[in-house]
PDB file of C-alpha atoms in Angstrom:
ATOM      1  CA  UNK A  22      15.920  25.457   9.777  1.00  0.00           C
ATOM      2  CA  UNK A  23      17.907  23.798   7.323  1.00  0.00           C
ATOM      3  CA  UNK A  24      15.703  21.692   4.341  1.00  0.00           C
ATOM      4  CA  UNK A  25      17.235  19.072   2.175  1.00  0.00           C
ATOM      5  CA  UNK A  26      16.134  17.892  -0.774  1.00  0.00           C
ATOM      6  CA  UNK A  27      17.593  14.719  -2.465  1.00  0.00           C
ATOM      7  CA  UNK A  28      16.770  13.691  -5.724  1.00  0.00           C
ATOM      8  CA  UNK A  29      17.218  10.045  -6.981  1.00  0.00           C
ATOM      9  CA  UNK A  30      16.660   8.058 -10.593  1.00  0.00           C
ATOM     10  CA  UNK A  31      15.968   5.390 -12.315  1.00  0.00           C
ATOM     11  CA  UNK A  32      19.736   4.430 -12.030  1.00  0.00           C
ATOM     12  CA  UNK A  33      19.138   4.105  -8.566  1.00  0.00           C
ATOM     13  CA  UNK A  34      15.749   2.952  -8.002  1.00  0.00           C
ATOM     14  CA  UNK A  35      16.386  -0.092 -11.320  1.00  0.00           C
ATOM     15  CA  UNK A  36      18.709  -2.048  -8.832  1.00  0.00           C
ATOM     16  CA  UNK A  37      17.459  -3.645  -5.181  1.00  0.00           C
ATOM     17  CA  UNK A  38      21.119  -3.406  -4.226  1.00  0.00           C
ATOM     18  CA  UNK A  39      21.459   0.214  -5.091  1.00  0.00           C
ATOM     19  CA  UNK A  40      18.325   0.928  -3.905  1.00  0.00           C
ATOM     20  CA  UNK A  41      18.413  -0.529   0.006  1.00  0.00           C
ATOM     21  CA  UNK A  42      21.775   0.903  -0.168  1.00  0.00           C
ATOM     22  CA  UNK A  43      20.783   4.521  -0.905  1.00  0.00           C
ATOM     23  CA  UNK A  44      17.935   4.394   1.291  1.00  0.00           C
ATOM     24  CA  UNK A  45      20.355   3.272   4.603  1.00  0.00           C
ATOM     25  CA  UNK A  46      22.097   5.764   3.839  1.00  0.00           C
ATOM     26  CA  UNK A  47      18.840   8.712   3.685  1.00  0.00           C
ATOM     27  CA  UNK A  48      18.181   7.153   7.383  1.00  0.00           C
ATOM     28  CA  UNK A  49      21.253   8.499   8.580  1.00  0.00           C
ATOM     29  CA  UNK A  50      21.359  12.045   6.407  1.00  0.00           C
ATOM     30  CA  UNK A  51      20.905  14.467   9.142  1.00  0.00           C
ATOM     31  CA  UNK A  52      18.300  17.052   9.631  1.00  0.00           C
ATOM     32  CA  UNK A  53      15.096  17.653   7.449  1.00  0.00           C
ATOM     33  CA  UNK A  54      15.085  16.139   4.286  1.00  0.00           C
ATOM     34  CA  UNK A  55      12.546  15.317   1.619  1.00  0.00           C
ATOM     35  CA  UNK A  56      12.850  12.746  -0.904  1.00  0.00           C
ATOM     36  CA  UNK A  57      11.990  13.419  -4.284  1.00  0.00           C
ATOM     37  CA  UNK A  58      12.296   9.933  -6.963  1.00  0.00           C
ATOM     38  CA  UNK A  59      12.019   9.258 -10.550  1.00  0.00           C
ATOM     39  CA  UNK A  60      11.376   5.950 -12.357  1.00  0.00           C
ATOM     40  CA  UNK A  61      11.831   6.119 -15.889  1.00  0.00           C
ATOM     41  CA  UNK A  62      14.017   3.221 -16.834  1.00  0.00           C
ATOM     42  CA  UNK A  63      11.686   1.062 -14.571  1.00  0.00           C
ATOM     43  CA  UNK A  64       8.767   2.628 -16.313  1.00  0.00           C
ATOM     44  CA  UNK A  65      10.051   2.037 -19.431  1.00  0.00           C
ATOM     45  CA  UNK A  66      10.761  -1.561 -18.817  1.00  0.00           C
ATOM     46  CA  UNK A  67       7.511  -2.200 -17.865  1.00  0.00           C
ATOM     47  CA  UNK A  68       6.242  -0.460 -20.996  1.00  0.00           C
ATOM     48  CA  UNK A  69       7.971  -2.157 -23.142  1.00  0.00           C
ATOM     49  CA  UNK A  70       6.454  -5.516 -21.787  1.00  0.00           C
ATOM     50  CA  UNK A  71       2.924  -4.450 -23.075  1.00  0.00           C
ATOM     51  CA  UNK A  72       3.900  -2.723 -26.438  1.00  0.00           C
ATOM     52  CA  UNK A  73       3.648   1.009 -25.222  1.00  0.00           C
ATOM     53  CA  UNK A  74       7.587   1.771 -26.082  1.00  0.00           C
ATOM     54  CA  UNK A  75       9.226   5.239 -24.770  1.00  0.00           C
ATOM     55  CA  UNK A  76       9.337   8.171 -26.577  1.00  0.00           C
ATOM     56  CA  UNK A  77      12.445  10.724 -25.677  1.00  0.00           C
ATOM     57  CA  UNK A  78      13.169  13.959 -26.979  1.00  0.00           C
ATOM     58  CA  UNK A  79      16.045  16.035 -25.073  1.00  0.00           C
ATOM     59  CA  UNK A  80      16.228  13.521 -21.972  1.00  0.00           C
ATOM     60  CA  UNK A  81      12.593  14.420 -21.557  1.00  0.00           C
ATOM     61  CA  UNK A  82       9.177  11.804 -22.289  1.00  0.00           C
ATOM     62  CA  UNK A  83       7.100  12.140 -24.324  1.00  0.00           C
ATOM     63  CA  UNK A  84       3.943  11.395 -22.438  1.00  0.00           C
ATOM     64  CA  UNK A  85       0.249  10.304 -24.138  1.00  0.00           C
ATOM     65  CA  UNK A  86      -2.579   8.878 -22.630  1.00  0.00           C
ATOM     66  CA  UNK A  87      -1.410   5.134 -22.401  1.00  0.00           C
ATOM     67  CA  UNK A  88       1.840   6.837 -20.996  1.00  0.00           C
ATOM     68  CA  UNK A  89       0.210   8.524 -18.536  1.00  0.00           C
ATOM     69  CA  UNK A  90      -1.418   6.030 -17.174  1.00  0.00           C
ATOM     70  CA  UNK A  91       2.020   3.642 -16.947  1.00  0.00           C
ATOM     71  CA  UNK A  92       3.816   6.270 -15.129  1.00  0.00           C
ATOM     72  CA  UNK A  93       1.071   6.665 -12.789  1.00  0.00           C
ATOM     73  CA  UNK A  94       1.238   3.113 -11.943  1.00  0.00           C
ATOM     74  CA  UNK A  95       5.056   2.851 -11.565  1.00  0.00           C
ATOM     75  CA  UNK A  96       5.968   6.359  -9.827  1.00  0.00           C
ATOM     76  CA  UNK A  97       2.922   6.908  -7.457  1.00  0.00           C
ATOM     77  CA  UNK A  98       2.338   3.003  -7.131  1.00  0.00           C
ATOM     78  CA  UNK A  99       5.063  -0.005  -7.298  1.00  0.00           C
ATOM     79  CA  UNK A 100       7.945   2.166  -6.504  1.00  0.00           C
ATOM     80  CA  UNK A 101       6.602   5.202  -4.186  1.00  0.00           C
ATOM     81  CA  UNK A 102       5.547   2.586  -1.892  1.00  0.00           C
ATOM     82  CA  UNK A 103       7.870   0.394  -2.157  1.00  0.00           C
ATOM     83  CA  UNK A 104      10.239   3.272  -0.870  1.00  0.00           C
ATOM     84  CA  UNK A 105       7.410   4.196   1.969  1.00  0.00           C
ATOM     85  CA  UNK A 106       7.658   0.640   3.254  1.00  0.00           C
ATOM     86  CA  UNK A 107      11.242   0.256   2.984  1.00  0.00           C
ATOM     87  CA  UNK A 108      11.985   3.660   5.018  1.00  0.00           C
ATOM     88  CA  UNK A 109       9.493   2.402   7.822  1.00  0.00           C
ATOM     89  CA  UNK A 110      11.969  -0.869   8.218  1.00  0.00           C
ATOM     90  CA  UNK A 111      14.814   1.985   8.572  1.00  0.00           C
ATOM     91  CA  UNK A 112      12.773   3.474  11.282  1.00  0.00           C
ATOM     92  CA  UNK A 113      12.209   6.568   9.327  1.00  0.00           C
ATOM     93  CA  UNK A 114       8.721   7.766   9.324  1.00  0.00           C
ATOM     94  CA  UNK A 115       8.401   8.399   5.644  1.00  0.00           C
ATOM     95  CA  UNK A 116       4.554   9.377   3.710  1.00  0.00           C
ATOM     96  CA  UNK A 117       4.335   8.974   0.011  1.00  0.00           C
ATOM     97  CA  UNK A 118       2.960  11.262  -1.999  1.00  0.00           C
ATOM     98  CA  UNK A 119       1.709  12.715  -5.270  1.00  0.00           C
ATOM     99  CA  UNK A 120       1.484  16.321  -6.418  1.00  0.00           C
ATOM    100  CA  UNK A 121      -2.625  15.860  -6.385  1.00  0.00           C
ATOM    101  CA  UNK A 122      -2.295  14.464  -2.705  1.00  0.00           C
ATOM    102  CA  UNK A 123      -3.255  17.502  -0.540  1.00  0.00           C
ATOM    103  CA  UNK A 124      -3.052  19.859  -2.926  1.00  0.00           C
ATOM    104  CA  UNK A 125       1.049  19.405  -3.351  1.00  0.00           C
ATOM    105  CA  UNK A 126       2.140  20.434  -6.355  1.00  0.00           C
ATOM    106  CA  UNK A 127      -0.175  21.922  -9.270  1.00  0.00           C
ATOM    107  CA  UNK A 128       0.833  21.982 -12.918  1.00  0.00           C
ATOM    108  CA  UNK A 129      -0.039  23.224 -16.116  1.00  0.00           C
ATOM    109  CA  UNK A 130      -0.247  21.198 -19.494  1.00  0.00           C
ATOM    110  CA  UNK A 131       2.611  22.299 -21.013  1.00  0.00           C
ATOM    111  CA  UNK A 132       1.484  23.918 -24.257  1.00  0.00           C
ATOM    112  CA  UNK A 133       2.485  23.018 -27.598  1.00  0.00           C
ATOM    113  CA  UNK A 134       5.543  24.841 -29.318  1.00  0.00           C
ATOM    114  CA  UNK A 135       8.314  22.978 -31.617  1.00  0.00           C
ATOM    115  CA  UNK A 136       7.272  19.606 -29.471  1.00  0.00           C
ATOM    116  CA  UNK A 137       3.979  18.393 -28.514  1.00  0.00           C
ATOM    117  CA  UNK A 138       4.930  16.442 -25.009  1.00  0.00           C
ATOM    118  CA  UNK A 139       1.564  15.352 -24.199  1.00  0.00           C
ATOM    119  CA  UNK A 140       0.138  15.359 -20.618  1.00  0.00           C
ATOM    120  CA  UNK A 141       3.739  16.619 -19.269  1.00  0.00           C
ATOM    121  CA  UNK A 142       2.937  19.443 -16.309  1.00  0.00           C
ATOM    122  CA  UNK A 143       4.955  22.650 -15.517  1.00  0.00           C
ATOM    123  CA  UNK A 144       4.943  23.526 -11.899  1.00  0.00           C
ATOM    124  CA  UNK A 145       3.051  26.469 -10.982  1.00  0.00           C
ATOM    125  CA  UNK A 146       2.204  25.977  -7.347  1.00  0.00           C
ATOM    126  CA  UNK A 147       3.900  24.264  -4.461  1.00  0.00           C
ATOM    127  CA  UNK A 148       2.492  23.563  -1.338  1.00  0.00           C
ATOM    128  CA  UNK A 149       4.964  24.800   1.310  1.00  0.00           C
ATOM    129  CA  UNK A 150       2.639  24.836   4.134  1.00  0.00           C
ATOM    130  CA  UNK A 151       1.632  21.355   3.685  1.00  0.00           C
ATOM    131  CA  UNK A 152       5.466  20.095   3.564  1.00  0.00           C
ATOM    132  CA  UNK A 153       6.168  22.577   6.647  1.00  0.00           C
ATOM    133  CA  UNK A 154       3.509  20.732   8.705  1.00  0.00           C
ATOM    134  CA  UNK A 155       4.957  17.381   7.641  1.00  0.00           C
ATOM    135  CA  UNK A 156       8.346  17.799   8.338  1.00  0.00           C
ATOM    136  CA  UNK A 157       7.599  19.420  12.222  1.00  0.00           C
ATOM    137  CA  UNK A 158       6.148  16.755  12.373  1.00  0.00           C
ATOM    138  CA  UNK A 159       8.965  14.552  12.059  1.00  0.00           C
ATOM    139  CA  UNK A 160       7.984  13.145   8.557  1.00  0.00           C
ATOM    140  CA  UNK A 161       9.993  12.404   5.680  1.00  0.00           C
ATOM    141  CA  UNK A 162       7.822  13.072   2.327  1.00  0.00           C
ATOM    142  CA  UNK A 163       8.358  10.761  -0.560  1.00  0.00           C
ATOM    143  CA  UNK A 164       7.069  12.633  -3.290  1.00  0.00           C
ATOM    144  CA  UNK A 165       6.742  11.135  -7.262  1.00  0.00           C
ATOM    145  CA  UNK A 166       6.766  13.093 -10.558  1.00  0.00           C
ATOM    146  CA  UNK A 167       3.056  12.833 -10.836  1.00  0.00           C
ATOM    147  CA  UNK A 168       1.771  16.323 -10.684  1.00  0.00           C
ATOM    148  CA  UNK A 169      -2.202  17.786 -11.441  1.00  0.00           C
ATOM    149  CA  UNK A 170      -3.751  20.895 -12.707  1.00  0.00           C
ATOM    150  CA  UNK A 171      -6.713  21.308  -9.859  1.00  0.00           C
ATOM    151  CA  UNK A 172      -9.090  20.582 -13.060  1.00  0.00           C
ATOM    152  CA  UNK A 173      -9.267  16.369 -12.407  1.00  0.00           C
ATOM    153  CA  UNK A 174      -5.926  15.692 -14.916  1.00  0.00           C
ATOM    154  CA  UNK A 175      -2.949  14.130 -13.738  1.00  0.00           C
ATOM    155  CA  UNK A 176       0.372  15.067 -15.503  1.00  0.00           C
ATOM    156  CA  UNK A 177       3.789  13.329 -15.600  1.00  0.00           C
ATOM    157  CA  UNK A 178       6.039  16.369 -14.586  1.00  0.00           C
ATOM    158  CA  UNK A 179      10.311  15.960 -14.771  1.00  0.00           C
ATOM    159  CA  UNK A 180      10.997  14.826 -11.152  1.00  0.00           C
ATOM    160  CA  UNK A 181      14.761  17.092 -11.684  1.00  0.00           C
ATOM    161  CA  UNK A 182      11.645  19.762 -12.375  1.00  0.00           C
ATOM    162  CA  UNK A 183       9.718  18.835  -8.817  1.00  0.00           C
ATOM    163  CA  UNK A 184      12.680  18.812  -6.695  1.00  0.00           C
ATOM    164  CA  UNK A 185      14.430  22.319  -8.154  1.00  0.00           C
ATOM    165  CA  UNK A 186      11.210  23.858  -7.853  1.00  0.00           C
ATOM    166  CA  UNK A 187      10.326  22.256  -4.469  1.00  0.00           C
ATOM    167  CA  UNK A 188      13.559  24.108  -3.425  1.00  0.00           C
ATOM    168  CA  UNK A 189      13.124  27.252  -5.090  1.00  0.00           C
ATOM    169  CA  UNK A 190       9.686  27.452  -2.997  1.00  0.00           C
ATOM    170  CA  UNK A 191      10.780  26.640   0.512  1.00  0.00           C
ATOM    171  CA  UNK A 192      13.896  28.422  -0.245  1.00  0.00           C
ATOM    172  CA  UNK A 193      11.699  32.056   0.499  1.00  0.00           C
ATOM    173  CA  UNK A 194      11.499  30.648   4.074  1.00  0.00           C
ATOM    174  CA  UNK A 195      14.275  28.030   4.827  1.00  0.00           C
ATOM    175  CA  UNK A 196      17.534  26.866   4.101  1.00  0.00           C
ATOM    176  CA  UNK A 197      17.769  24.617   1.355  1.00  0.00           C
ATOM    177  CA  UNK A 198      20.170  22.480   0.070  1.00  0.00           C
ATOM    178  CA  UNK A 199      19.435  20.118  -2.846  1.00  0.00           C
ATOM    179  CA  UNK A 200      21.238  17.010  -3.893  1.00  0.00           C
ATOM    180  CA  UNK A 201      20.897  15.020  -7.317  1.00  0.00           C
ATOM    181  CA  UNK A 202      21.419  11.586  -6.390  1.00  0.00           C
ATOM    182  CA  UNK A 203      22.422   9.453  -9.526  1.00  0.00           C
ATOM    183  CA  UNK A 204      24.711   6.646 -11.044  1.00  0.00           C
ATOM    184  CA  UNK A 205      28.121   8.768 -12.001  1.00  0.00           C
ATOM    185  CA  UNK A 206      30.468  10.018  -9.833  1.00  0.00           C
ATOM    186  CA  UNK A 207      29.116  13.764 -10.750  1.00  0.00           C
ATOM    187  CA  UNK A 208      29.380  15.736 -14.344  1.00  0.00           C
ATOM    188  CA  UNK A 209      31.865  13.930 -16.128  1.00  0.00           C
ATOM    189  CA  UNK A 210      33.847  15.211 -19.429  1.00  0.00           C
ATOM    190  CA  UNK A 211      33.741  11.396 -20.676  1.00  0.00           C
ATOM    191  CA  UNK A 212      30.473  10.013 -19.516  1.00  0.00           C
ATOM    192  CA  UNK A 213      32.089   6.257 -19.598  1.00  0.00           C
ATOM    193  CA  UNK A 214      35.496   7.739 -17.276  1.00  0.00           C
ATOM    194  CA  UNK A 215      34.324   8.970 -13.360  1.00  0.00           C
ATOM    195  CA  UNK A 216      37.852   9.874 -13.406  1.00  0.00           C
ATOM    196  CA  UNK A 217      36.969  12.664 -15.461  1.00  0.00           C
ATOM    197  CA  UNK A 218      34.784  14.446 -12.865  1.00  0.00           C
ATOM    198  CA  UNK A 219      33.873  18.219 -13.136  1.00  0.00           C
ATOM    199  CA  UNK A 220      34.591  19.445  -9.244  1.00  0.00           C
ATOM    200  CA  UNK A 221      32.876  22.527 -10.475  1.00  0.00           C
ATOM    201  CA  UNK A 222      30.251  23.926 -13.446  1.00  0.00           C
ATOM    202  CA  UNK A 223      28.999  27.579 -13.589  1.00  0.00           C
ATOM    203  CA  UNK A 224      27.045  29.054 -16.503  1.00  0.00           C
ATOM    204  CA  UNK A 225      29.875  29.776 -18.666  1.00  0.00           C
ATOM    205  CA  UNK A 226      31.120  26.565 -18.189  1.00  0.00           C
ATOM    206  CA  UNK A 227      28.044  24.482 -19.017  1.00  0.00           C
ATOM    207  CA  UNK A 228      27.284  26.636 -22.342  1.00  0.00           C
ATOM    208  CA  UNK A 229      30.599  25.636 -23.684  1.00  0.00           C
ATOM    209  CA  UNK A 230      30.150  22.287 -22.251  1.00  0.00           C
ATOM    210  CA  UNK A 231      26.873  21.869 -24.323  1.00  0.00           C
ATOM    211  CA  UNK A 232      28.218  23.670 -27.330  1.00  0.00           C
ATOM    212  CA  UNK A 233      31.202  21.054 -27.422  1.00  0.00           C
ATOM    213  CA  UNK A 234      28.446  18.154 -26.623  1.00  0.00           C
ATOM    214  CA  UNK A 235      29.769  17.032 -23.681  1.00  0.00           C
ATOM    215  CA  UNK A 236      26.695  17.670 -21.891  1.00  0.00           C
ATOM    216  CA  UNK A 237      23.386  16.393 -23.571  1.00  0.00           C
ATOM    217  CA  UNK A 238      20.443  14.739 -23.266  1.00  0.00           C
ATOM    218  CA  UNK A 239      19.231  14.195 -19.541  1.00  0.00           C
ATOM    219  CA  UNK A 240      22.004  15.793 -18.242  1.00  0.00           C
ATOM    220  CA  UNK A 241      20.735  19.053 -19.130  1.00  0.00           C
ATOM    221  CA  UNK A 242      17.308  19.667 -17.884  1.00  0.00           C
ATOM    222  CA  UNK A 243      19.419  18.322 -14.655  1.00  0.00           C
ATOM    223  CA  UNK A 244      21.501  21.317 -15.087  1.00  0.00           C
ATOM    224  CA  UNK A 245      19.247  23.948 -15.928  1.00  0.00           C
ATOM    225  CA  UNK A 246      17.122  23.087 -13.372  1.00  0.00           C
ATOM    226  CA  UNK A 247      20.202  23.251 -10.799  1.00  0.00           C
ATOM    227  CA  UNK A 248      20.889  27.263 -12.286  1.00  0.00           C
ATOM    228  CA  UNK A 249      17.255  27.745 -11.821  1.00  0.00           C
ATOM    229  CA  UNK A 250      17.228  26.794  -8.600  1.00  0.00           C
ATOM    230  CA  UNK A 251      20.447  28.985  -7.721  1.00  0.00           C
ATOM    231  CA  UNK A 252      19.126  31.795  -9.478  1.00  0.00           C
ATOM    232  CA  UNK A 253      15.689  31.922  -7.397  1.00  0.00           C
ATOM    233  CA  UNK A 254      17.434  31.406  -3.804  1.00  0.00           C
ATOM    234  CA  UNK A 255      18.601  27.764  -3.055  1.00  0.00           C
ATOM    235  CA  UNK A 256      21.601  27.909  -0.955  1.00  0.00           C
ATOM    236  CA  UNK A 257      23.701  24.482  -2.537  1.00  0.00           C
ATOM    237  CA  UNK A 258      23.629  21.696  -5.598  1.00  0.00           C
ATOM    238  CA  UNK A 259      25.315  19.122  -5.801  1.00  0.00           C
ATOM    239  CA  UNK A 260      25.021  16.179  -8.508  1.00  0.00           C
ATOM    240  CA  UNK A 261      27.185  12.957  -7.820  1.00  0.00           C
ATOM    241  CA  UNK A 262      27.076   9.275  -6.794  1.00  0.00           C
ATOM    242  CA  UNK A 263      23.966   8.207  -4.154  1.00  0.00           C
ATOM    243  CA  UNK A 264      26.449   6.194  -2.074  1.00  0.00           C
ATOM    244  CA  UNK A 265      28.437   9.686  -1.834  1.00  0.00           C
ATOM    245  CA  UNK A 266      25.471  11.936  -0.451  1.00  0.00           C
ATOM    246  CA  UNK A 267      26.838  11.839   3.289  1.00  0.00           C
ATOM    247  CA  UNK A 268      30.132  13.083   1.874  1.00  0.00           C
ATOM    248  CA  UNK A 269      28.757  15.808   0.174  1.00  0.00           C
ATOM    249  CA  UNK A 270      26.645  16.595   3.207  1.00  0.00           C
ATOM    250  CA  UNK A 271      29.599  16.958   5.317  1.00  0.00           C
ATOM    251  CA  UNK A 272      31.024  19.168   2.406  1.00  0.00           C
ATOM    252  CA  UNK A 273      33.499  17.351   1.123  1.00  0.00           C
ATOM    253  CA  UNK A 274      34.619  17.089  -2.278  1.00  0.00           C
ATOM    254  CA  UNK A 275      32.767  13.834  -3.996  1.00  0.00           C
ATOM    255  CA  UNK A 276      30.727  15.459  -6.655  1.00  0.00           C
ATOM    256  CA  UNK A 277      29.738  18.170  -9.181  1.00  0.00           C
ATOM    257  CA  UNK A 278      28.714  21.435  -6.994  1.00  0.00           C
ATOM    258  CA  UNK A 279      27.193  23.819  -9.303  1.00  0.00           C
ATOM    259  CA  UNK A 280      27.580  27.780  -8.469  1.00  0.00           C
ATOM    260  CA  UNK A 281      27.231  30.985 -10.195  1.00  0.00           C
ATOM    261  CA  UNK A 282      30.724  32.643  -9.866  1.00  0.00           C
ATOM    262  CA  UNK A 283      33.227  32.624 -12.278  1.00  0.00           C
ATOM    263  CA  UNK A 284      35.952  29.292 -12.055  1.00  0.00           C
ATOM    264  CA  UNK A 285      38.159  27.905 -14.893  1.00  0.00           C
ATOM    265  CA  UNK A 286      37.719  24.554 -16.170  1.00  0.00           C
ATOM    266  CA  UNK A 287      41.303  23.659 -16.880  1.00  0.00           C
TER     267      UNK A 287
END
């Protein structure tokens, strides 16, 4: 059995449009498929409307108590459902979910080093047997980047972090292919040009990529978690456009595929 696991953002979710758009086209993606979603610009939005303003260090939050609790309410609340009920209308039996709900995903409070990032979880534990169950059973999980540590403490955990590791765990038993949905045509070498697309990154690649600064900030947790992910069993990654994920699904060229072997740039 083949597992797919598509990632989208804020970039995505921020926009109606985008949004019904992207989610038309999950209905058709063939196969099983889990949904994994972020929310950060909307959280931030909403944030900013009662004076708790984002904190960002390295594309990542920065996540205290009041933060917490915002997240919460946008990721697991207005927009997981709002997802839920829009893949019903789609026909698409689809269950929304949290890392606390049935034991999904537990986390650990990441501990303080250079950065203090508050209550931000690192995944320790997946629940593959619960996600088996659900997708034999013909259901599409909707899962949020709110994870907990089995202790009564939610954490806000990187949703690239979720779905690489979701991927890394079913990958000892399935299939997996895993696809980060966003709003560029794929890694670009001018973030403002999708005309200057990367077909193709490997690790030599991205370290002179971030060395030069053409990769930063969001982009790379995205990639590191896409080596991790390679490195630990998943069969395919591929970052690009949402409206392009049936393209890359068919395996043709529309995005950044990230591999292992050696490939020149130029």
């Amino acid at each position: 059995m083949t597992i797919s696991i598509i990632k989208i953002g804020g970039n995505v979710i921020d926009f109606p449009e985008k949004l019904d758009e992207f989610l038309s086209i999950l209905s058709k993606f063939p196969g099983k498929k889990i949904l994994v979603h972020g929310g950060g610009i909307l959280a931030s939005k909403f944030g900013e409307k009662i004076g708790i303003i984002p904190n960002m260090v390295d594309g990542r939050r920065i996540t205290d108590k009041e933060t917490l609790d915002l997240v919460t309410m946008v990721y697991a609340g207005l927009i997981n459902k709002q997802i839920v009920a829009k893949l019903q209308s789609l026909k698409q039996n689809a269950l929304g979910l949290t890392g606390a709900d049935g034991n999904l995903i537990r986390s650990e409070k990441r501990p303080v080093k250079t950065i203090d990032y508050g209550f931000v979880g690192d995944v320790k534990e997946v629940n593959v047997d619960l996600i088996e169950k659900l997708l034999f059973q013909e259901i599409l999980p909707v899962i949020c980047p709110i994870t907990h540590d089995k202790k009564g403490q939610l954490l806000n955990t990187n949703a690239d972090t979720i779905a690489s590791d979701l991927a890394t765990n079913l990958a000892k038993k399935f299939k997996v292919n895993l696809y980060f949905c966003f709003a560029k045509a794929g890694v670009l070498i001018d973030e403002h040009n999708d005309n200057t697309i990367i077909p193709m990154i490997n690790e030599e690649i991205y370290a002179e990529l971030k060395k030069e600064n053409v990769i930063h900030s969001g982009m790379i947790p995205k990639l590191d978690n896409a080596f991790a992910a390679l490195e630990k069993g998943v069969n395919f990654v591929w970052i690009g456009k949402a409206e392009n994920l049936l393209l890359a699904a068919k395996g043709k060229l529309s995005g950044t595929t990230i591999e292992k072997q050696k490939y020149d740039l130029y």
